[in-house]
Short mmCIF file of C-alpha atoms in Angstrom, two decimals:
data_model
loop_
_atom_site.label_atom_id
_atom_site.label_comp_id
_atom_site.label_asym_id
_atom_site.label_seq_id
_atom_site.Cartn_x
_atom_site.Cartn_y
_atom_site.Cartn_z
CA MET A 13 0.00 0.04 -0.17
CA ILE A 14 1.57 3.11 -1.16
CA TRP A 15 -0.23 6.63 -0.22
CA ASP A 16 1.54 9.84 -1.34
CA LEU A 17 1.41 12.62 0.97
CA HIS A 18 2.54 15.48 -1.56
CA CYS A 19 1.41 16.13 -4.92
CA HIS A 20 0.79 19.31 -7.13
CA PHE A 21 -0.61 19.96 -10.72
CA THR A 22 2.67 21.48 -11.46
CA GLY A 23 4.91 19.39 -13.93
CA LEU A 24 2.03 17.77 -15.56
CA GLU A 25 0.81 17.88 -18.88
CA GLY A 26 -2.98 19.47 -19.33
CA ARG A 27 -4.85 22.43 -19.73
CA THR A 28 -7.13 22.05 -16.67
CA PRO A 29 -7.14 20.32 -13.23
CA ASP A 30 -9.10 17.55 -14.53
CA GLU A 31 -6.67 16.75 -17.27
CA ARG A 32 -3.56 17.21 -14.98
CA MET A 33 -5.18 14.83 -12.30
CA ALA A 34 -5.94 12.13 -14.87
CA ASN A 35 -2.10 12.38 -16.09
CA LEU A 36 -0.94 12.32 -12.11
CA ILE A 37 -3.02 9.07 -11.83
CA GLU A 38 -1.73 7.42 -14.69
CA TYR A 39 2.07 7.90 -13.57
CA ALA A 40 0.80 6.70 -10.05
CA ASP A 41 -0.70 3.93 -11.30
CA ARG A 42 2.52 3.01 -13.25
CA MET A 43 4.51 3.23 -9.77
CA GLY A 44 1.88 1.37 -7.81
CA VAL A 45 0.97 4.59 -5.75
CA ASP A 46 -2.46 3.62 -4.78
CA LYS A 47 -3.62 7.10 -3.36
CA VAL A 48 -2.22 10.83 -3.93
CA THR A 49 -2.75 13.94 -2.03
CA ILE A 50 -2.95 17.14 -3.85
CA PHE A 51 -2.79 20.82 -2.93
CA MET A 52 -2.38 23.91 -4.52
CA GLY A 53 -3.43 25.18 -7.87
CA ILE A 54 -1.80 25.24 -11.22
CA ARG A 55 -0.55 28.33 -10.60
CA HIS A 56 1.29 28.63 -7.27
CA SER A 57 0.91 31.80 -5.37
CA LEU A 58 3.82 32.42 -3.00
CA ASP A 59 1.71 34.93 -0.71
CA PRO A 60 -1.97 34.36 -2.01
CA THR A 61 -4.83 36.58 -1.01
CA PRO A 62 -7.97 35.08 0.23
CA GLU A 63 -9.35 35.33 -3.50
CA VAL A 64 -6.37 33.48 -4.67
CA PHE A 65 -5.87 30.58 -2.33
CA ARG A 66 -10.05 29.88 -2.89
CA ARG A 67 -9.41 29.69 -6.59
CA GLU A 68 -6.51 27.44 -5.96
CA ASN A 69 -8.38 25.17 -3.77
CA ASP A 70 -11.60 25.35 -6.12
CA GLU A 71 -9.10 23.75 -8.70
CA VAL A 72 -8.09 20.97 -6.24
CA MET A 73 -11.98 20.30 -5.73
CA GLN A 74 -12.63 20.13 -9.30
CA ALA A 75 -9.81 17.71 -9.59
CA LEU A 76 -11.01 15.82 -6.47
CA SER A 77 -14.21 15.46 -7.92
CA HIS A 78 -13.70 12.61 -10.41
CA TRP A 79 -10.94 10.92 -7.74
CA HIS A 80 -12.32 10.34 -4.57
CA ASP A 81 -11.42 6.97 -4.27
CA ARG A 82 -7.81 7.73 -5.34
CA ALA A 83 -6.92 11.18 -3.91
CA PHE A 84 -7.00 13.22 -0.88
CA GLY A 85 -7.06 17.13 -0.77
CA PHE A 86 -5.48 19.57 1.43
CA ALA A 87 -6.83 23.10 1.72
CA TYR A 88 -4.03 25.76 0.76
CA VAL A 89 -4.40 28.70 3.21
CA ASN A 90 -2.18 31.87 4.30
CA PRO A 91 -1.73 32.52 7.90
CA ASN A 92 -1.17 36.48 6.76
CA TYR A 93 -5.17 36.16 6.44
CA PRO A 94 -6.06 34.18 9.53
CA ASP A 95 -9.89 34.76 9.41
CA GLU A 96 -9.95 34.01 6.07
CA SER A 97 -7.94 31.11 6.26
CA VAL A 98 -10.35 29.66 9.18
CA ALA A 99 -13.46 30.31 6.85
CA GLU A 100 -11.69 28.47 4.02
CA MET A 101 -11.11 25.57 5.96
CA ASP A 102 -14.54 25.41 7.03
CA ARG A 103 -15.52 25.46 3.40
CA MET A 104 -12.91 22.76 2.12
CA ILE A 105 -12.43 20.47 5.28
CA ALA A 106 -15.74 21.02 7.59
CA ASP A 107 -18.03 21.33 4.69
CA GLY A 108 -15.98 19.97 1.84
CA PRO A 109 -14.16 16.74 1.13
CA MET A 110 -10.51 17.92 2.10
CA VAL A 111 -8.57 16.34 4.60
CA GLY A 112 -5.58 18.63 5.59
CA ILE A 113 -4.06 22.05 5.18
CA LYS A 114 -1.11 23.16 3.44
CA LEU A 115 0.99 26.01 4.63
CA TRP A 116 3.76 27.29 2.35
CA VAL A 117 5.99 30.39 2.21
CA ALA A 118 4.10 33.38 3.13
CA CYS A 119 4.93 33.57 6.63
CA ARG A 120 7.35 31.84 8.77
CA CYS A 121 5.56 29.41 10.91
CA SER A 122 7.23 30.36 14.06
CA ASP A 123 4.98 33.37 13.82
CA PRO A 124 1.74 33.65 16.15
CA LYS A 125 -0.36 34.43 13.20
CA LEU A 126 -0.49 30.35 12.59
CA ASP A 127 -2.24 29.99 16.30
CA ALA A 128 -5.65 30.43 15.10
CA ILE A 129 -5.09 28.39 11.88
CA VAL A 130 -3.40 25.30 13.63
CA THR A 131 -5.82 25.56 16.57
CA HIS A 132 -9.15 25.31 14.16
CA ALA A 133 -7.00 22.53 12.00
CA ALA A 134 -6.70 20.63 15.17
CA LYS A 135 -10.51 21.04 15.81
CA LEU A 136 -11.21 19.45 12.41
CA LYS A 137 -8.75 16.72 12.89
CA ALA A 138 -7.10 18.05 9.73
CA VAL A 139 -3.38 17.01 9.03
CA ILE A 140 -1.16 20.03 9.08
CA PHE A 141 1.55 20.12 6.53
CA GLN A 142 4.33 22.61 6.63
CA HIS A 143 6.82 23.36 4.01
CA THR A 144 10.25 23.77 5.27
CA TRP A 145 13.86 24.42 3.97
CA TYR A 146 17.24 24.98 4.86
CA LYS A 147 18.56 26.47 1.79
CA THR A 148 22.47 26.93 1.83
CA ARG A 149 22.02 30.40 -0.07
CA GLY A 150 19.25 31.73 2.15
CA ASN A 151 15.55 30.89 2.35
CA LEU A 152 12.52 33.27 0.89
CA PRO A 153 11.67 35.96 3.48
CA GLY A 154 8.47 33.72 4.49
CA GLU A 155 10.07 30.51 4.10
CA SER A 156 10.22 28.23 7.41
CA THR A 157 13.12 26.08 8.31
CA PRO A 158 12.23 23.14 10.35
CA GLU A 159 13.53 25.11 13.75
CA ASP A 160 10.45 27.55 12.69
CA LEU A 161 8.26 24.63 12.93
CA VAL A 162 9.96 23.36 16.22
CA VAL A 163 8.96 26.78 17.71
CA LEU A 164 5.19 26.19 16.64
CA ALA A 165 5.13 22.60 17.41
CA LYS A 166 6.24 23.36 21.16
CA ARG A 167 3.24 25.97 21.45
CA PHE A 168 0.98 22.95 20.56
CA PRO A 169 2.70 19.57 22.10
CA GLU A 170 -0.66 18.07 21.68
CA ILE A 171 -1.14 18.79 18.00
CA THR A 172 0.82 16.89 15.06
CA PHE A 173 2.52 18.98 12.17
CA ILE A 174 4.36 17.53 9.15
CA CYS A 175 7.98 18.74 8.46
CA GLY A 176 7.71 19.12 4.54
CA HIS A 177 10.67 18.37 2.44
CA SER A 178 12.50 17.02 5.49
CA GLY A 179 14.06 20.44 5.43
CA GLY A 180 15.47 19.87 2.12
CA ASN A 181 18.89 19.58 3.84
CA TRP A 182 17.76 16.77 5.61
CA GLU A 183 20.80 16.24 7.90
CA LEU A 184 19.80 19.41 9.32
CA GLY A 185 16.12 19.00 9.15
CA ILE A 186 16.13 15.52 11.20
CA ARG A 187 18.29 16.91 13.88
CA ALA A 188 16.10 20.00 14.17
CA ILE A 189 12.89 17.75 14.84
CA ARG A 190 14.30 14.80 16.52
CA ARG A 191 13.33 15.43 20.18
CA HIS A 192 9.82 16.56 19.15
CA PRO A 193 7.52 13.81 18.90
CA ASN A 194 4.52 15.76 17.53
CA ILE A 195 6.28 16.76 14.44
CA MET A 196 6.48 13.99 11.64
CA LEU A 197 8.95 13.87 8.42
CA GLY A 198 7.51 14.39 5.14
CA THR A 199 10.17 12.83 2.60
CA GLY A 200 9.16 14.80 -0.72
CA GLY A 201 10.44 17.37 -2.80
CA PHE A 202 14.38 17.01 -2.64
CA ASP A 203 16.86 14.61 -4.28
CA PRO A 204 16.88 11.12 -3.63
CA THR A 205 20.33 11.66 -1.74
CA ALA A 206 21.49 8.12 -0.35
CA GLY A 207 21.48 7.74 3.52
CA MET A 208 18.57 10.11 3.97
CA MET A 209 15.93 7.53 4.82
CA GLU A 210 18.67 5.38 6.95
CA MET A 211 19.33 8.66 9.07
CA ALA A 212 15.59 9.42 9.55
CA VAL A 213 14.95 5.99 10.65
CA ARG A 214 17.74 6.02 13.12
CA GLU A 215 17.06 9.29 14.63
CA LEU A 216 13.27 9.44 14.60
CA GLY A 217 11.74 5.92 14.07
CA ALA A 218 10.08 4.46 11.30
CA ASP A 219 6.54 5.74 12.57
CA ARG A 220 7.39 9.53 12.50
CA ILE A 221 8.20 9.33 8.59
CA ILE A 222 5.78 9.80 5.89
CA TYR A 223 6.46 9.31 2.00
CA GLY A 224 5.61 11.97 -0.18
CA SER A 225 6.62 12.79 -3.61
CA ASP A 226 5.87 16.46 -4.81
CA ALA A 227 4.89 15.18 -7.94
CA GLY A 228 4.44 16.27 -10.78
CA GLY A 229 7.24 18.68 -10.45
CA ARG A 230 9.13 15.78 -8.94
CA SER A 231 9.16 12.12 -10.10
CA PHE A 232 7.26 9.34 -8.30
CA ALA A 233 10.51 7.22 -8.95
CA SER A 234 13.04 9.42 -7.53
CA GLN A 235 11.22 9.80 -4.42
CA LEU A 236 9.89 6.39 -3.94
CA ALA A 237 13.64 5.35 -4.33
CA LYS A 238 14.04 6.94 -1.04
CA VAL A 239 12.05 4.49 0.63
CA GLN A 240 12.68 1.24 -1.67
CA GLY A 241 16.34 1.86 -2.16
CA ALA A 242 17.04 2.44 1.61
CA ASP A 243 18.81 -0.05 3.68
CA ILE A 244 15.95 -0.28 6.12
CA ASP A 245 13.52 -3.05 7.15
CA ASN A 246 10.50 -4.13 5.31
CA ALA A 247 8.23 -3.40 8.05
CA ALA A 248 9.85 0.34 8.09
CA LYS A 249 9.13 0.57 4.69
CA LYS A 250 5.36 -0.26 4.87
CA MET A 251 4.95 2.24 7.57
CA ILE A 252 6.54 5.04 5.85
CA LEU A 253 5.04 4.40 2.35
CA GLY A 254 1.53 4.32 3.69
CA ARG A 255 0.38 3.08 7.27
CA ASN A 256 1.84 6.01 9.31
CA TYR A 257 -0.32 8.54 6.91
CA GLN A 258 -3.30 6.30 6.91
CA ARG A 259 -3.01 6.37 10.93
CA LEU A 260 -2.86 10.40 10.78
CA LEU A 261 -5.86 10.42 8.51
CA GLN A 262 -7.70 8.12 10.25
CA PRO A 263 -9.66 10.55 12.73
CA ILE A 264 -10.88 13.00 9.91
CA LEU A 265 -11.76 10.12 7.76
CA ASN A 266 -13.82 8.25 10.55
CA ASP A 267 -15.66 11.63 10.94
CA LYS A 268 -16.16 12.20 7.23
CA VAL A 269 -17.87 8.80 7.10
CA GLN A 270 -19.91 9.54 9.98
CA LYS A 271 -21.20 12.69 8.32
CA MET B 556 22.11 -2.74 -18.52
CA ILE B 557 24.89 -0.20 -18.77
CA ASP B 558 24.81 2.71 -15.92
CA VAL B 559 26.97 5.71 -17.11
CA ASN B 560 27.08 7.55 -13.95
CA VAL B 561 28.57 6.26 -10.83
CA SER B 562 31.51 7.40 -8.62
CA LEU B 563 33.89 5.65 -6.07
CA PHE B 564 35.24 6.58 -2.54
CA ARG B 565 34.10 8.92 -0.16
CA TRP B 566 31.94 11.80 -0.70
CA PRO B 567 33.32 14.69 0.97
CA THR B 568 30.78 15.65 3.37
CA ARG B 569 29.01 12.44 4.13
CA ARG B 570 29.17 8.66 4.32
CA LEU B 571 27.26 7.31 1.98
CA PRO B 572 25.74 3.71 2.31
CA ASP B 573 27.38 2.48 -1.03
CA ASP B 574 30.60 4.27 -0.72
CA ASP B 575 32.51 1.05 -0.43
CA THR B 576 33.17 -0.29 -3.81
CA LYS B 577 32.15 -3.81 -2.94
CA LEU B 578 28.75 -2.92 -1.50
CA LEU B 579 28.20 -0.49 -4.65
CA VAL B 580 29.13 -3.45 -7.07
CA ARG B 581 26.62 -5.55 -5.26
CA ARG B 582 23.85 -3.05 -5.51
CA LEU B 583 24.41 -2.64 -9.20
CA ARG B 584 24.32 -6.24 -9.66
CA ALA B 585 21.20 -6.72 -7.82
CA ASN B 586 19.69 -3.91 -10.01
CA GLY B 587 20.83 -5.56 -13.15
CA ILE B 588 23.78 -3.33 -14.16
CA THR B 589 26.34 -5.30 -16.11
CA GLN B 590 28.72 -2.26 -16.74
CA ALA B 591 29.22 1.08 -14.71
CA TRP B 592 31.36 4.17 -15.75
CA ALA B 593 32.94 5.35 -12.68
CA GLY B 594 34.49 8.48 -11.98
CA SER B 595 35.96 9.46 -8.58
CA PHE B 596 34.53 11.51 -5.86
CA GLU B 597 38.32 12.03 -4.88
CA GLY B 598 38.64 13.92 -8.12
CA LEU B 599 36.48 17.08 -7.05
CA LEU B 600 39.00 18.24 -4.64
CA HIS B 601 42.18 16.82 -5.06
CA ASN B 602 44.94 18.36 -6.90
CA ASP B 603 46.71 15.19 -7.22
CA LEU B 604 44.64 13.67 -9.98
CA THR B 605 47.04 11.28 -11.29
CA GLY B 606 47.02 9.55 -7.62
CA VAL B 607 43.11 9.87 -7.89
CA ASN B 608 42.79 8.04 -11.36
CA ASP B 609 45.60 5.72 -10.49
CA ARG B 610 43.59 4.81 -7.65
CA LEU B 611 40.29 4.85 -9.26
CA ALA B 612 41.88 2.25 -12.08
CA ALA B 613 43.13 -0.07 -9.51
CA GLU B 614 39.84 0.00 -7.71
CA CYS B 615 37.86 -1.11 -10.91
CA ILE B 616 40.18 -3.82 -11.50
CA GLU B 617 40.37 -5.09 -7.98
CA GLN B 618 37.00 -4.50 -6.68
CA GLY B 619 34.76 -3.93 -9.84
CA GLU B 620 34.08 -7.68 -10.71
CA GLU B 621 34.42 -6.77 -14.32
CA ILE B 622 31.53 -4.25 -14.27
CA LEU B 623 33.29 -1.05 -13.33
CA VAL B 624 34.97 1.04 -16.24
CA PRO B 625 37.26 3.81 -14.91
CA PHE B 626 36.72 7.45 -16.22
CA GLY B 627 39.58 9.55 -14.74
CA THR B 628 38.90 13.04 -13.81
CA ILE B 629 40.66 16.07 -15.50
CA ASN B 630 40.84 19.21 -14.13
CA PRO B 631 42.21 21.64 -16.85
CA MET B 632 43.14 24.31 -14.55
CA LEU B 633 46.20 22.36 -13.04
CA PRO B 634 49.29 22.23 -14.44
CA ASP B 635 50.34 19.88 -16.93
CA TRP B 636 46.54 18.46 -16.95
CA GLU B 637 47.40 16.89 -20.62
CA GLY B 638 49.72 14.60 -18.62
CA ASP B 639 46.75 13.16 -16.03
CA LEU B 640 44.92 12.85 -19.70
CA LEU B 641 47.47 10.63 -21.38
CA ARG B 642 48.16 8.57 -18.58
CA CYS B 643 44.11 7.73 -18.58
CA THR B 644 44.67 6.79 -22.25
CA ASP B 645 47.87 5.20 -22.45
CA HIS B 646 48.59 3.86 -19.26
CA HIS B 647 44.96 3.03 -17.76
CA ARG B 648 43.48 2.52 -21.16
CA MET B 649 40.22 4.41 -20.14
CA PRO B 650 37.42 5.09 -22.57
CA GLY B 651 36.67 8.29 -21.30
CA ILE B 652 37.34 11.14 -18.87
CA ARG B 653 35.14 13.24 -16.38
CA LEU B 654 35.17 16.88 -15.97
CA HIS B 655 33.66 19.03 -13.09
CA PRO B 656 33.32 22.79 -14.15
CA ASP B 657 31.41 23.67 -11.08
CA PHE B 658 34.21 22.26 -8.56
CA HIS B 659 37.27 22.99 -10.59
CA ARG B 660 35.84 26.59 -11.81
CA TYR B 661 36.17 27.06 -15.30
CA SER B 662 33.39 28.14 -18.08
CA LEU B 663 32.05 26.22 -20.76
CA ASP B 664 33.55 28.41 -23.39
CA SER B 665 36.90 28.87 -22.04
CA GLU B 666 40.14 28.07 -23.67
CA ALA B 667 40.57 25.30 -21.04
CA ILE B 668 37.57 23.25 -21.84
CA GLN B 669 38.30 23.63 -25.44
CA ARG B 670 41.74 22.51 -25.05
CA VAL B 671 40.14 19.28 -23.12
CA PHE B 672 37.87 18.86 -26.00
CA ALA B 673 40.63 18.89 -28.75
CA LEU B 674 42.87 16.51 -27.13
CA ALA B 675 39.89 14.21 -26.01
CA SER B 676 38.85 14.21 -29.79
CA GLU B 677 42.08 13.53 -30.83
CA LYS B 678 42.29 10.58 -28.52
CA GLN B 679 38.81 9.47 -29.43
CA LEU B 680 37.98 9.94 -25.50
CA ILE B 681 34.56 10.02 -24.38
CA VAL B 682 34.10 12.87 -22.11
CA GLN B 683 31.54 13.13 -19.58
CA LEU B 684 30.50 16.65 -18.30
CA ALA B 685 29.28 16.68 -14.75
CA LEU B 686 27.69 19.98 -14.40
CA ARG B 687 26.95 19.51 -10.94
CA MET B 688 27.27 16.94 -8.25
CA GLU B 689 24.70 18.05 -5.84
CA ASP B 690 21.47 20.50 -5.63
CA VAL B 691 23.29 23.80 -4.72
CA ARG B 692 20.41 24.53 -2.25
CA THR B 693 21.85 21.68 -0.01
CA SER B 694 25.58 21.74 -0.70
CA SER B 695 27.77 22.88 2.08
CA SER B 696 28.45 26.20 2.30
CA VAL B 697 32.37 25.67 2.45
CA PHE B 698 32.06 24.44 -1.31
CA SER B 699 30.42 27.88 -2.54
CA LEU B 700 30.14 26.38 -5.77
CA ALA B 701 29.32 28.86 -8.81
CA GLU B 702 26.46 27.54 -11.05
CA VAL B 703 27.74 26.54 -14.43
CA ASP B 704 26.45 28.99 -17.08
CA THR B 705 25.21 26.49 -19.65
CA ALA B 706 24.60 28.74 -22.66
CA PRO B 707 27.85 28.98 -24.56
CA LEU B 708 28.14 24.93 -24.42
CA ALA B 709 26.50 24.28 -27.65
CA LYS B 710 28.59 26.69 -29.52
CA THR B 711 31.81 25.29 -27.89
CA VAL B 712 30.97 21.78 -28.66
CA GLU B 713 30.09 22.69 -32.38
CA LYS B 714 33.81 22.89 -32.78
CA PHE B 715 34.64 19.62 -32.21
CA PRO B 716 32.62 17.42 -34.48
CA GLN B 717 34.57 14.22 -33.46
CA LEU B 718 34.04 14.67 -29.65
CA GLN B 719 31.76 12.19 -27.78
CA LEU B 720 30.17 14.27 -25.09
CA VAL B 721 28.16 12.83 -22.41
CA VAL B 722 26.29 15.39 -20.12
CA LEU B 723 25.59 14.05 -16.43
CA ASN B 724 23.48 15.68 -13.75
CA TRP B 725 22.45 18.61 -16.11
CA SER B 726 18.48 18.92 -15.83
CA ARG B 727 18.64 21.72 -13.32
CA ASP B 728 21.25 23.94 -15.20
CA LEU B 729 20.60 23.13 -18.92
CA ARG B 730 17.24 24.54 -20.10
CA GLY B 731 15.44 26.49 -22.91
CA PRO B 732 17.66 27.17 -25.84
CA ALA B 733 20.94 26.37 -23.98
CA PHE B 734 19.43 22.54 -24.07
CA GLY B 735 17.79 22.89 -27.29
CA ASP B 736 20.89 23.66 -29.13
CA LEU B 737 22.86 21.14 -27.54
CA ALA B 738 19.94 18.36 -27.99
CA GLN B 739 20.59 19.28 -31.93
CA LEU B 740 24.07 17.75 -31.72
CA LYS B 741 24.44 14.29 -32.57
CA ASN B 742 27.36 13.59 -30.71
CA VAL B 743 25.98 14.86 -27.23
CA CYS B 744 24.25 12.31 -24.96
CA PHE B 745 22.57 12.96 -21.72
CA ASP B 746 22.05 10.87 -18.60
CA ILE B 747 19.08 10.78 -16.59
CA ALA B 748 20.23 10.65 -13.00
CA THR B 749 19.02 14.29 -12.13
CA LEU B 750 15.67 14.32 -14.37
CA GLU B 751 12.80 15.01 -12.41
CA SER B 752 8.89 15.55 -12.98
CA ALA B 753 6.53 12.77 -13.37
CA GLY B 754 7.26 10.82 -16.51
CA GLY B 755 10.55 12.65 -16.91
CA VAL B 756 12.13 10.47 -19.33
CA GLY B 757 9.08 10.07 -21.52
CA LYS B 758 9.11 13.92 -21.66
CA LEU B 759 12.66 14.24 -22.31
CA ILE B 760 12.56 11.65 -25.72
CA GLN B 761 10.18 14.13 -26.96
CA GLU B 762 12.72 16.99 -26.95
CA VAL B 763 15.88 14.87 -27.86
CA PRO B 764 16.30 11.60 -29.88
CA TYR B 765 16.24 8.65 -27.67
CA GLN B 766 19.44 7.40 -29.20
CA GLN B 767 21.01 10.47 -27.05
CA VAL B 768 19.68 9.24 -23.64
CA LEU B 769 21.49 7.14 -21.35
CA LEU B 770 20.87 5.30 -18.11
CA GLY B 771 22.49 7.15 -15.44
CA SER B 772 22.14 6.84 -11.71
CA HIS B 773 24.61 9.31 -9.75
CA ALA B 774 25.04 6.49 -7.41
CA PRO B 775 26.15 6.23 -4.56
CA PHE B 776 25.32 9.66 -3.98
CA PHE B 777 21.82 9.07 -5.03
CA TYR B 778 19.91 5.85 -4.21
CA HIS B 779 20.64 3.73 -7.19
CA VAL B 780 17.08 2.56 -7.75
CA ALA B 781 15.91 6.00 -8.37
CA ALA B 782 17.14 5.63 -12.18
CA MET B 783 15.84 2.38 -12.43
CA LEU B 784 12.38 3.41 -11.61
CA LYS B 785 12.43 6.23 -13.83
CA LEU B 786 12.58 3.96 -16.89
CA ARG B 787 9.17 2.36 -15.33
CA GLU B 788 7.59 5.59 -14.71
CA SER B 789 7.24 6.58 -18.46
CA GLU B 790 5.36 4.19 -21.04
CA LEU B 791 8.58 4.02 -23.26
CA GLY B 792 8.02 0.72 -24.81
CA GLU B 793 10.56 -2.13 -24.73
CA PHE B 794 12.82 -1.02 -27.64
CA ILE B 795 13.23 2.61 -26.43
CA THR B 796 13.95 1.36 -22.73
CA THR B 797 16.38 -1.41 -24.01
CA ALA B 798 18.23 1.60 -25.74
CA ILE B 799 18.23 4.10 -22.93
CA ALA B 800 19.23 1.17 -20.39
CA GLY B 801 22.37 0.19 -22.27
CA GLY B 802 22.11 -0.20 -25.92
CA ASN B 803 22.97 3.59 -26.50
CA ALA B 804 26.03 3.64 -24.15
CA ALA B 805 27.30 0.12 -25.74
CA ARG B 806 27.11 1.68 -29.09
CA LEU B 807 28.99 4.96 -27.78
CA LEU B 808 31.69 2.66 -26.10
CA ALA B 809 31.97 0.53 -29.40
CA GLY B 810 32.70 3.51 -31.47
CA ASN B 811 35.08 4.77 -29.21
#
């Protein structure tokens, strides 16, 4: 069972979300990926106004409409607009099919502006995915590092967060989060550098790692290789490729079934 | 299958799971590789490239189980780099050499690279041009590597019609017209190690003839299986898959 935490419309052929989603599923099928998670629109906006993130989320909703059996959606929100973000989470998650939120680079996640958003996400049992990088030549002004995420996670120790991209520079990212058990590691969206998964399992344990690809900009192949090519046992691979994500999603999926 | 992009010995800033040659060869064999063109991580930072290439050649013989083919590192910014190249050909009988313009700091229209291309053409060597070894966003700040400007590469290569050039780890740096112009040249091949996007190989062969595309993994720096899985991700068909996985490289080596 392979569930992919992290996909986009970018890097795929097709004029519309529907066409791009169909292409994404075709590649997922070829690589044995059972479910994908999609967030953000065809064009990404670094610091989207509410109008823009609503439009991007509408595109994801459209794509999901034909693929409920194969795809999850996360709502893209912006901490610079906390009230509108909370309202969007109600529209997309409480009253819609989405199961998580995506936080990108509009605002560093250590900022208290995130508090209302993560509190509401927890109330909805939504998964919280935060993009993080340590870039050798410097991050974007609003781009979070794993250490920013640690600041946030310390304020909300009962809430689980996902450290997207493993911080890019994963040797630093894994170190940053290892003593904070409410942070899980997202493995997508950086080169398939060997040794990454072995270090992650050693420092975090397999139960804190979730496979994601960042396809279509990234290749499913290169990102699956981090798990399938790693010198870790098969039980760990199964957890990372799907079971951990399934466990994280279970509360919100149960709620949606009951509704 | 032929993997045209592997390296031996230690990466400068990290231990890698397969940085022991025996383990690397075991991995390659397990993934169906019957021949791998091997450079040396030592060649990135060492100045005694004669010693680097001697060790590479010896390691391929002693630990390579007849699948490793050495490609010596040449740094044209060093005094008497020509001596290193001649030692690669005349002493070690290497079929090719590997260049690292980012670590060794020369441009792709420099006199230095043109002298290498000229001598390599004369010696009928395959030249592997590794545009980078690591994403600059994650590389150690100690290196402060310059991004290689690929714009002049096609015009440089055009001057050497006998040259056999294999571009490695290129996909972040070689885009737009710089890629398009280079892809027009039949004596240039591209590996797939850093190729990204879903179905990347399938998209690549819409832009460049499949005969110019080669299986390359950049192992052991990358998980070796990444390159293998890329061949599955696109609907290539058996004939083209076979060509990319080894036929094109075998032809290149035979013509050399």
